Coordinates of C-alpha atoms and ligand atoms in Angstrom, one line a residue:
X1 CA 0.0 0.0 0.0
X2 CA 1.2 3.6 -0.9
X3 CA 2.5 5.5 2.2
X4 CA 1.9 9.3 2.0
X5 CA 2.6 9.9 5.3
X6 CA 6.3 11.2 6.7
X7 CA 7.6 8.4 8.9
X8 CA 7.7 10.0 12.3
X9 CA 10.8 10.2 14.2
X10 CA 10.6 8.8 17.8
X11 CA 11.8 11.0 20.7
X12 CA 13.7 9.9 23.8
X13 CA 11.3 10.9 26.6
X14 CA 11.8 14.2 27.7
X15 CA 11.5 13.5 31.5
X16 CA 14.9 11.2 30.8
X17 CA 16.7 12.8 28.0
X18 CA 16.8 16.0 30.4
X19 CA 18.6 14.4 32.8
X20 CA 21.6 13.2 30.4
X21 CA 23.9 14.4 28.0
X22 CA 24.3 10.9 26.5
X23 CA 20.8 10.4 25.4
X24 CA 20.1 11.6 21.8
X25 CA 16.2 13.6 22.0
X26 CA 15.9 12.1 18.5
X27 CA 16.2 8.3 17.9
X28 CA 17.3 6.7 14.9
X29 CA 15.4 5.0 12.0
X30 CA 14.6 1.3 11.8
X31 CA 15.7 -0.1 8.7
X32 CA 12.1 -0.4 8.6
X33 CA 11.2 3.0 9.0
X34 CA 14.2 4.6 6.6
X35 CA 13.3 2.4 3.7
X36 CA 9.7 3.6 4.2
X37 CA 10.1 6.8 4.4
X38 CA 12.5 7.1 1.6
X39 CA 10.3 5.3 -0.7
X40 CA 8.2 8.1 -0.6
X41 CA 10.4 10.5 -2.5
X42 CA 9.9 11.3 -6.1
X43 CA 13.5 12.0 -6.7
X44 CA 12.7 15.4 -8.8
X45 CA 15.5 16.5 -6.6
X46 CA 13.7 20.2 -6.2
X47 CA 15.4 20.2 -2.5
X48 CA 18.9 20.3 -4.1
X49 CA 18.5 24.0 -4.9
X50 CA 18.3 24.5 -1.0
X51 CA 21.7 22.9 -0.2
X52 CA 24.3 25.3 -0.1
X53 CA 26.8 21.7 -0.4
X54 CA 24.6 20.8 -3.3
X55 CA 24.1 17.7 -2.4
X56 CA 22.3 14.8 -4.6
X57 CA 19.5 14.6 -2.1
X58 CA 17.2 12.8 -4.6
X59 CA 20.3 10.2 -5.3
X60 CA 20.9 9.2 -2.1
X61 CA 17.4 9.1 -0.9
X62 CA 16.7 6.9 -3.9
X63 CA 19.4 4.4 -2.7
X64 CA 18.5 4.3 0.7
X65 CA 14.7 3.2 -0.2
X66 CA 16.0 0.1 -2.5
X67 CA 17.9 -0.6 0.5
X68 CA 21.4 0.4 -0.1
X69 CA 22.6 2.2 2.5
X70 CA 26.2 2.7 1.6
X71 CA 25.2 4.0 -2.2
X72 CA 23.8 6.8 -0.1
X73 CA 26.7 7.3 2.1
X74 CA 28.8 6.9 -1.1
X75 CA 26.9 9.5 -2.6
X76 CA 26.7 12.0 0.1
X77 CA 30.6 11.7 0.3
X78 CA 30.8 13.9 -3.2
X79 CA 30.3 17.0 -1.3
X80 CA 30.3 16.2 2.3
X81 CA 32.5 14.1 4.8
X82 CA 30.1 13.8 7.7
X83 CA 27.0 12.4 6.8
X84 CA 26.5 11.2 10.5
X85 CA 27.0 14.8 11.9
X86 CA 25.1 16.3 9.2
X87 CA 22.7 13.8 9.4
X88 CA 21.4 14.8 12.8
X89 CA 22.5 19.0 13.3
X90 CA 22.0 20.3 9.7
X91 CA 19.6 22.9 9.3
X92 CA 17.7 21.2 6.5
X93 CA 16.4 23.8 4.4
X94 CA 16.1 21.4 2.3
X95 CA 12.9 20.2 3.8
X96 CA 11.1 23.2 3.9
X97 CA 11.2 23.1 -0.2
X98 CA 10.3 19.4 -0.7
X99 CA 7.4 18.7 -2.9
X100 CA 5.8 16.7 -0.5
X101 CA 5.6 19.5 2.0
X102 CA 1.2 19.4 1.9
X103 CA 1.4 16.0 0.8
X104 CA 2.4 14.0 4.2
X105 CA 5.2 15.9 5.1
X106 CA 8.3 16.4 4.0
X107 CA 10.7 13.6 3.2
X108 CA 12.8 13.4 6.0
X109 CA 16.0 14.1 4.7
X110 CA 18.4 15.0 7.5
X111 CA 17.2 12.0 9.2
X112 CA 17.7 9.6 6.5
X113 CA 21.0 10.3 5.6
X114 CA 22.0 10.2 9.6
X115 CA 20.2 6.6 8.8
X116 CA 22.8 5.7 6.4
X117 CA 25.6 7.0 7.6
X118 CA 25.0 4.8 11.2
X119 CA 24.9 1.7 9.9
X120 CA 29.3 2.0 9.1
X121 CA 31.7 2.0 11.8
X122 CA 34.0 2.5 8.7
X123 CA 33.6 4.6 6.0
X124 CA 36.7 3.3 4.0
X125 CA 35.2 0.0 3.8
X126 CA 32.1 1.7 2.0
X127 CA 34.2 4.4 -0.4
X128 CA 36.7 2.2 -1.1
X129 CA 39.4 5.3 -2.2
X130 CA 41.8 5.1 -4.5
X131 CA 45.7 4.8 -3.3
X132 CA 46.7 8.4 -3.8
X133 CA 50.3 9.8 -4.9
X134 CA 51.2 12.3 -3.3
X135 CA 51.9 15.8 -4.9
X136 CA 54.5 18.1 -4.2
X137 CA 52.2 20.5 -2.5
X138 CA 51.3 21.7 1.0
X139 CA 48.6 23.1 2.1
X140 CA 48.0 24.5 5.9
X141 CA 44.8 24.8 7.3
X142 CA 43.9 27.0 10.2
X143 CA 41.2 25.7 12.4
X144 CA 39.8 22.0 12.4
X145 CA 36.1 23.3 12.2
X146 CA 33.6 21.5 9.6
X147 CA 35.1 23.6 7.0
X148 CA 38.9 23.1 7.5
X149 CA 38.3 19.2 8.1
X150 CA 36.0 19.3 4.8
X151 CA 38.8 20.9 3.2
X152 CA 41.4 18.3 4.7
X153 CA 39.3 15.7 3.8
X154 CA 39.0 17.0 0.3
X155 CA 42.6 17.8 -0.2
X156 CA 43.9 15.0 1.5
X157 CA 42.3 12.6 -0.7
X158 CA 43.8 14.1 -4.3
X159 CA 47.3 13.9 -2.5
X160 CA 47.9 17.3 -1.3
X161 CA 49.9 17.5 2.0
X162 CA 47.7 19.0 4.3
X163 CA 48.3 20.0 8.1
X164 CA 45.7 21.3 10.4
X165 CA 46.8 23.6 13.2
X166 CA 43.7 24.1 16.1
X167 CA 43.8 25.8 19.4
X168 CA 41.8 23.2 21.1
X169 CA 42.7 19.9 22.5
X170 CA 40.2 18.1 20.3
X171 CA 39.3 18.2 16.8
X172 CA 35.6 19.5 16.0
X173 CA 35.6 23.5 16.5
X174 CA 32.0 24.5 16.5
X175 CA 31.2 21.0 16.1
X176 CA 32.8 20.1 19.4
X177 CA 32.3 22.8 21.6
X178 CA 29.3 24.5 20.1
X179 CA 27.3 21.7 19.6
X180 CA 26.0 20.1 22.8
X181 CA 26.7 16.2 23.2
X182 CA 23.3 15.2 23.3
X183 CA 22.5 16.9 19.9
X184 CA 25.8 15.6 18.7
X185 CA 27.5 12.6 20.8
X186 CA 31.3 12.2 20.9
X187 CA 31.4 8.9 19.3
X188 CA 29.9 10.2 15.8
X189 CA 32.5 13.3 16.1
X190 CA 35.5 10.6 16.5
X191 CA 34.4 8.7 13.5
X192 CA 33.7 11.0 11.5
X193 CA 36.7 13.0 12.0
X194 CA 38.7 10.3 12.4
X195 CA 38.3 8.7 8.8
X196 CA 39.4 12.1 7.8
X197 CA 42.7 12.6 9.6
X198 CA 42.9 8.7 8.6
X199 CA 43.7 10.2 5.1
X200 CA 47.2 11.2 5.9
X201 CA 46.4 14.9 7.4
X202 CA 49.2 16.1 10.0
X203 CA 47.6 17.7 13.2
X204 CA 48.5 20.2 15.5
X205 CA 46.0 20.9 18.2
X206 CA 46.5 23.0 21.0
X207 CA 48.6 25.2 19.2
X208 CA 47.3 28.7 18.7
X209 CA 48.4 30.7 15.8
X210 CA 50.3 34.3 16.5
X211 CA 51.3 32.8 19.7
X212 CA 52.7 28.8 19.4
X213 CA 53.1 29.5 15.8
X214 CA 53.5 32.8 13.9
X215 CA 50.5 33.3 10.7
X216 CA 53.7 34.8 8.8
X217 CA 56.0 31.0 9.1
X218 CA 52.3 29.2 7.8
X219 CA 52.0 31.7 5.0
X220 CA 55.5 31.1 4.2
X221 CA 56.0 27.3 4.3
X222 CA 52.5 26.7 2.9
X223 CA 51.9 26.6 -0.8
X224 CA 48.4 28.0 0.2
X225 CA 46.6 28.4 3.4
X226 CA 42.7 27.6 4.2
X227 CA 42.0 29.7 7.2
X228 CA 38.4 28.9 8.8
X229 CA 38.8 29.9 12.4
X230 CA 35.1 30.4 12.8
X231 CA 33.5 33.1 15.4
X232 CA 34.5 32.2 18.9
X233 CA 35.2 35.8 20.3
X234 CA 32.3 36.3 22.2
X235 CA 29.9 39.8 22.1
X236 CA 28.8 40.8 25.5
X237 CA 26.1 42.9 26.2
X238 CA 27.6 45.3 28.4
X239 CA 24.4 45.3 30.8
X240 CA 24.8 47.1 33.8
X241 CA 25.8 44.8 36.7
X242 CA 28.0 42.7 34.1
X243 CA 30.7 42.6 36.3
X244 CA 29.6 39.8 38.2
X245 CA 30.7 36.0 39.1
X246 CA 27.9 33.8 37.4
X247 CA 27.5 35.7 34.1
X248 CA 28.2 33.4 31.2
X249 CA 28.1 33.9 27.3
X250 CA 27.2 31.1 25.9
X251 CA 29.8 30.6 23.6
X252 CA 32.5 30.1 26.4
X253 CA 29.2 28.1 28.8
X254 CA 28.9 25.6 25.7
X255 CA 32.8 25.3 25.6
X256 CA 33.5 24.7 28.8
X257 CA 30.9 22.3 28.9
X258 CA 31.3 20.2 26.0
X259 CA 35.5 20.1 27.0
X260 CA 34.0 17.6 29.9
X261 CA 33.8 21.0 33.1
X262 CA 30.8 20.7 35.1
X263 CA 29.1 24.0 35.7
X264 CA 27.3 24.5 38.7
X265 CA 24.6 26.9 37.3
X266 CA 22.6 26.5 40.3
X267 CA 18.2 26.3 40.0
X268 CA 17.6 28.7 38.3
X269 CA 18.8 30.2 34.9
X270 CA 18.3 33.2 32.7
X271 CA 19.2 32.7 28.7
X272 CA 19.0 36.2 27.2
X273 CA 19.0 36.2 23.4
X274 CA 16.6 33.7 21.1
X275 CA 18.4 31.7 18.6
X276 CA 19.7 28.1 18.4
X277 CA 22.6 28.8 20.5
X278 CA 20.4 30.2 23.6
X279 CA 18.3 26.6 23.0
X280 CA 21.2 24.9 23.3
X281 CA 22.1 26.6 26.4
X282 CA 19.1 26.5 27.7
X283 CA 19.0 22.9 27.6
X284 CA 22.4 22.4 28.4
X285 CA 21.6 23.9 32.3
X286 CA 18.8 21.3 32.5
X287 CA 21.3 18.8 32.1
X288 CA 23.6 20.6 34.7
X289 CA 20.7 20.6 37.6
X290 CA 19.0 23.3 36.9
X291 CA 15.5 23.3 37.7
X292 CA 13.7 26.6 36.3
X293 CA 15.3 27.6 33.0
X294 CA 14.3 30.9 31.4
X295 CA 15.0 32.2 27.1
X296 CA 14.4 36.1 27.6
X297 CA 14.3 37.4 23.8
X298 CA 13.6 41.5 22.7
X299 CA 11.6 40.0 19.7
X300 CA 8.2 38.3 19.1
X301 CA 8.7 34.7 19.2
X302 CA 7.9 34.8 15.0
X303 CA 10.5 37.1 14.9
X304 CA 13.7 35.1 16.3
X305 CA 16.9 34.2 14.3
X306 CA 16.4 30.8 12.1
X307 CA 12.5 31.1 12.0
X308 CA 10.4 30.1 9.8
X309 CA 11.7 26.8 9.1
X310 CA 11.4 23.3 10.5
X311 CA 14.5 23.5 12.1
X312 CA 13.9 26.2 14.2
X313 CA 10.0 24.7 15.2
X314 CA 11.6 21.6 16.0
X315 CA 14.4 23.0 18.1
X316 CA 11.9 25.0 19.9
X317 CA 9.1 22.1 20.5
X318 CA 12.5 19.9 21.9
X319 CA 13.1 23.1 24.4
X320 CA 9.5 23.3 25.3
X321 CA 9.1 19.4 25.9
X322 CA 11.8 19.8 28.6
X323 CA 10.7 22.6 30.2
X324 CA 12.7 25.6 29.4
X325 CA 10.1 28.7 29.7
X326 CA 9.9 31.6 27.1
X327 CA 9.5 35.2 27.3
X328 CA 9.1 37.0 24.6
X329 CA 9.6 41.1 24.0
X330 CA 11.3 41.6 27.0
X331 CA 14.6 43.7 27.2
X332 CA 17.1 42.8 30.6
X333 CA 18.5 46.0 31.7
X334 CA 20.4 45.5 34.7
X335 CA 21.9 42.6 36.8
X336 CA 21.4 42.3 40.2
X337 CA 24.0 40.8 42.1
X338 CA 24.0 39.8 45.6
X339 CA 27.5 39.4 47.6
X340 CA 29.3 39.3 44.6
X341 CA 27.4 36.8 42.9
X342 CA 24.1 37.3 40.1
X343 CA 21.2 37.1 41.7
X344 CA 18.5 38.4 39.4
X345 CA 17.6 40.4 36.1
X346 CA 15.6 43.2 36.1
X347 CA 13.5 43.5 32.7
X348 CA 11.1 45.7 30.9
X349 CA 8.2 44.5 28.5
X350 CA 8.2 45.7 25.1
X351 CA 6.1 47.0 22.7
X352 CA 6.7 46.2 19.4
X353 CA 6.4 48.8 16.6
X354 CA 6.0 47.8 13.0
X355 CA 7.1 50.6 10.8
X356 CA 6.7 50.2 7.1
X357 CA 7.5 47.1 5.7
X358 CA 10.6 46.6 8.0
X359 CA 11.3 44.6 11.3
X360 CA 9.1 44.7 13.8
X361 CA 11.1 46.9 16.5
X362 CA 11.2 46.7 20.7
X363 CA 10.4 49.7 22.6
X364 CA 10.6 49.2 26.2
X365 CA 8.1 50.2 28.3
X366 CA 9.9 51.5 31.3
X367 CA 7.2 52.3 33.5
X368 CA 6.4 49.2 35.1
X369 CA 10.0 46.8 35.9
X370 CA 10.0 43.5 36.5
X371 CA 12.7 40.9 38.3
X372 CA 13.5 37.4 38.2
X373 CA 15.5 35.5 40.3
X374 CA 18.6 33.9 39.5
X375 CA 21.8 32.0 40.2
X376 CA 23.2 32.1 36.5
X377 CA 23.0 34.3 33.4
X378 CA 24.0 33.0 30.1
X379 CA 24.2 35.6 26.9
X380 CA 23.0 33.9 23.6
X381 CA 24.0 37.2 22.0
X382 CA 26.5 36.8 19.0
X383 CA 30.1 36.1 18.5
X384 CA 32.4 37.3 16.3
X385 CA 36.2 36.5 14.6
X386 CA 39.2 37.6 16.2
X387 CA 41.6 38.6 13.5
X388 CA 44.5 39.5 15.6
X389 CA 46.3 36.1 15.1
X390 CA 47.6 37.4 11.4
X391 CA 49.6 40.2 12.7
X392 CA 49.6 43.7 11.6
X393 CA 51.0 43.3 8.4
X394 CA 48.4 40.9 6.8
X395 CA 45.5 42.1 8.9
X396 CA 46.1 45.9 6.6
X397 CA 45.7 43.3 3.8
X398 CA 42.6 41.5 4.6
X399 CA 39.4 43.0 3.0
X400 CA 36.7 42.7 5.5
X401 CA 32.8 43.6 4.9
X402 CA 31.8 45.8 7.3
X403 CA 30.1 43.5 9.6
X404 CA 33.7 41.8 10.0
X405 CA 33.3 39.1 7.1
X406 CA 36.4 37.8 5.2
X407 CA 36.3 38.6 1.5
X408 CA 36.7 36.0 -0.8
X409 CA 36.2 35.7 -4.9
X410 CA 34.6 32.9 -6.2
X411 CA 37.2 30.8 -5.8
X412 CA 37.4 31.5 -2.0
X413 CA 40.9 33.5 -2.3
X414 CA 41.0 36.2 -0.6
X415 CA 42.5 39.6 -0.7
X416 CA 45.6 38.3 0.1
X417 CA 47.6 36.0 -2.5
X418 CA 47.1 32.2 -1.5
X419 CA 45.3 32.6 1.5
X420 CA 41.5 30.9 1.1
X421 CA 38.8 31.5 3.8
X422 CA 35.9 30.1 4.4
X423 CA 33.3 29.2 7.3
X424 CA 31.6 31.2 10.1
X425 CA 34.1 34.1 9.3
X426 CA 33.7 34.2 5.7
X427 CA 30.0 33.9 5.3
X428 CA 27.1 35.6 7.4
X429 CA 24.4 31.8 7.0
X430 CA 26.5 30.5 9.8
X431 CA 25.6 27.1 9.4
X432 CA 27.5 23.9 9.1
X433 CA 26.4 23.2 5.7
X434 CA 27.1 26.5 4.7
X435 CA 31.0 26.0 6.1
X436 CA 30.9 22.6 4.3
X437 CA 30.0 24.7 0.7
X438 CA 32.5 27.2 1.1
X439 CA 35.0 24.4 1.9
X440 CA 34.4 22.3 -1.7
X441 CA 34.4 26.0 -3.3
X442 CA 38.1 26.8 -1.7
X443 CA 39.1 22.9 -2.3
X444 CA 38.3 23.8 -5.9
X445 CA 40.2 27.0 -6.0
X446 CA 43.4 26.0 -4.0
X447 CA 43.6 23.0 -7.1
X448 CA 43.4 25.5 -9.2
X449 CA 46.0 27.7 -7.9
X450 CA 48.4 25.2 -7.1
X451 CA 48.0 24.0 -10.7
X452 CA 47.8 20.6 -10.3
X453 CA 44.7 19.5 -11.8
X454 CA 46.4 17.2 -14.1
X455 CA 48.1 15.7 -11.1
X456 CA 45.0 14.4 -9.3
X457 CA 44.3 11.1 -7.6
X458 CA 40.8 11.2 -9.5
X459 CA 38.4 14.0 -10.5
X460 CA 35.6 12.0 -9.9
X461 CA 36.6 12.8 -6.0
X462 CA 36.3 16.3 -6.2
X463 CA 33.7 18.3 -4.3
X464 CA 30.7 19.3 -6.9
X465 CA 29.8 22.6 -7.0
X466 CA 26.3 23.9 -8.3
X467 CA 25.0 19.9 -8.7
X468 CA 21.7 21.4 -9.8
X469 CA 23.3 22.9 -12.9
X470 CA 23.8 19.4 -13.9
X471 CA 20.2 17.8 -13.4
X472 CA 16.7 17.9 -16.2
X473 CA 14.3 20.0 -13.9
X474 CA 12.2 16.9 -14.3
X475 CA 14.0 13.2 -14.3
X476 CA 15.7 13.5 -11.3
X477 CA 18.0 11.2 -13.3
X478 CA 22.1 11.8 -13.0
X479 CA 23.7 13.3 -15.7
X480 CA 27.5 13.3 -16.7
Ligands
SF4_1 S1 12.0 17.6 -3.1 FE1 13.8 16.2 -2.7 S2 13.1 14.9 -0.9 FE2 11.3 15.9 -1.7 S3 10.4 14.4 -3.1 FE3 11.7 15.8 -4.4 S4 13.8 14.7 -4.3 FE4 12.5 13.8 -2.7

């Protein structure tokens, strides 16, 4: 009988998943359930044109519904070399454009291809790669994010020498310690990342450029440099009564916790900002104890970063299942500390004013304050890239947009000779698959500069770039 229906995905209960960092909210797919719900696709492959890694969505879909798992993992390896990561944390735009939206539901893509990519301990066994020469070229790359280990993994497999140099003791960046483990358990990061670096890169970690290593020796012993360093310098808010034990922001809060530290947040938590980061610390201080757990956002609820899509509705329905309270169009104004230690936030109400066809904006109303109580604040309220590493010299080279985004041409070069960027710095969708695209476009263009296309293991290994180019708007079918 046809199916029309989207195969749900079953949830860990929320009473236990709160108390544990080790229990995924989402469960897997039977092999059962995958193959039903990818037989439901129509492979017209419409969701490819909202991939930024262009991924063959329809192709690997396909092969998981005539039950061949590793075709799909074989095929999502073209653009991307974590389907399993991907697979459960992408922001799956693609979803929100499938065909089948009204008609069932969306096929479930992000969870299919997490499906797949499950069911291999080891991805060489499935790929099978080629044994690569290696070519007379190096390439450095600066920070083992999903876009420097997707430009590793790229690089590493044509035969470029390629070596990594991260500040942290782990591999991962954003993946690691801005992703919590229950969204993204460490065991998927290992083997993901680890069939990567399996591919002959050289690793530094704990070495921080400008300080264990100069950007100038990189530049100069590198035949071409891939810097994706990501956005880890955090932006405080400056509210009065900052200066405070107990204030977080949530980039150094996910950090900390994710590097294995147990903060004691104490019962009751404030979040102030309303994007996926202030969900996932939100959630995080659940897991730590805490028993009243408070998102304080300036905006109308419709109006928060990442919204309208499924991601965002699911994310918030997860938060909301455990418990985390919302309150919208509010603005914190002050910090209340009591012997040395936060103890509350005072708040206004907003009103929101919609002026032409723009964003709705918050006016407090200052004439009635309220307070809550509180043994931690945590500000969800953007982070941004610290240049500084580069040094004077090449930082008066680098062209930055004025929100503090690296340039780069189409190639991912950017205004200085053989360096590439790409990533959370380089582009303002700050999403993983987004860091994953500008990594295959920067793979692309460091071949290109180093001039060794004729010198490559096999082209049929190279990132694809703009897939949908390549397809009839109606087969779905593969073409050269
Ligand atoms: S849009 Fe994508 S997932 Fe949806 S039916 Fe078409 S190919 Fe399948």
């Amino acid at each position: 009988m046809l199916n029309f229906e989207r195969v749900k995905e079953r949830h860990a209960p929320p009473e236990e998943r709160v108390k544990s960092f080790e229990i995924e909210p989402v469960l897997g797919y039977t092999d059962e359930e995958g193959v039903s719900e990818a037989s439901r696709c129509i492979g017209c492959n419409i969701c490819t044109q909202a991939c930024p890694a262009s991924l063959d969505i329809g192709g690997y879909i396909r092969s998981a519904a005539v039950g061949d798992p590793a075709g799909t993992v074989k095929i999502v390896f073209e653009n991307l070399p974590f389907p399993a990561i991907i697979g459960r944390v992408c922001t799956h735009f693609c979803e929100d454009i499938c065909v089948l939206y009204d008609t069932g539901g969306p096929i479930a893509i992000r969870h299919l291809k997490r499906y797949a990519a499950d069911k291999f301990a080891d991805y060489g066994k499935v790929l099978n790669l080629p044994k690569k020469n290696f070519i007379d070229k190096h390439v450095s790359i600066i920070g083992a994010g999903p876009s420097g280990l997707t430009a590793a993994y790229y690089l590493s497999i044509q035969g470029v020498r390629v070596t990594i140099y991260e500040s942290l003791p782990e591999l991962g960046g954003f993946m690691l310690v801005g992703i919590p483990r229950y969204r993204l358990p460490k065991e998927v990061l290992d083997k993901e990342i680890g069939f990567i670096i399996s591919q002959g890169v050289e690793v530094h970690t704990n070495t921080v450029v400008g300080k264990d290593i100069p950007f100038a020796e990189i530049m100069d012993k590198s035949d071409a440099v891939y810097m994706s360093v990501g956005t880890h310098k955090p932006r405080m808010t400056g509210t009065p009564g900052s200066n405070t034990s107990g204030l977080y922001h949530a980039t150094e809060f996910l950090r900390r916790v994710s590097l294995g530290e147990k903060i004691d947040v104490g019962e009751n938590v404030v979040v102030v900002g309303g994007g996926f980061t202030a969900n996932d610390s939100s959630r995080t201080s659940l897991r730590l104890g805490a028993k009243n757990v408070y998102i304080l956002y300036r905006r109308r609820d419709i109006d928060r970063p990442g919204y309208p899509s499924m991601n965002a509705e699911e994310e918030m329905d997860e938060s909301l299942e455990e418990g985390v309270h919302y309150l919208w169009e509010v603005t914190p104004f002050e910090y209340v500390s009591t012997d040395g230690k936060i103890s509350a936030v005072k708040y206004w109400h907003n009103q929101m004013i919609i002026e032409g066809g723009g964003r709705a904006k918050p006016i407090p109303q200052k004439d009635k304050v309220e307070i809550i109580p509180c043994d931690t604040v945590i500000e969800a309220t953007g982070q941004e890239t610290d240049y500084s590493f580069m040094g004077d010299d090449y930082l008066r080279q680098l062209r930055l947009t004025p929100q503090g985004h690296v340039i780069v041409d189409r190639n991912g070069m950017t205004s200085i000779p053989k360096l590439f960027s790409g990533g959370d710095s380089t582009n303002s969708s700050k999403d993983l698959i987004s860091a994953v695209r500008d990594a295959d476009t920067a793979v692309m263009g460091i071949l290109e500069h180093l001039n060794v296309m004729d010198q490559i293991t096999d082209d049929k290994l190279l990132p694809v770039l703009d897939r949908w180019k390549k397809y009839s708007p109606s087969a779905g079918k593969r073409m050269g």
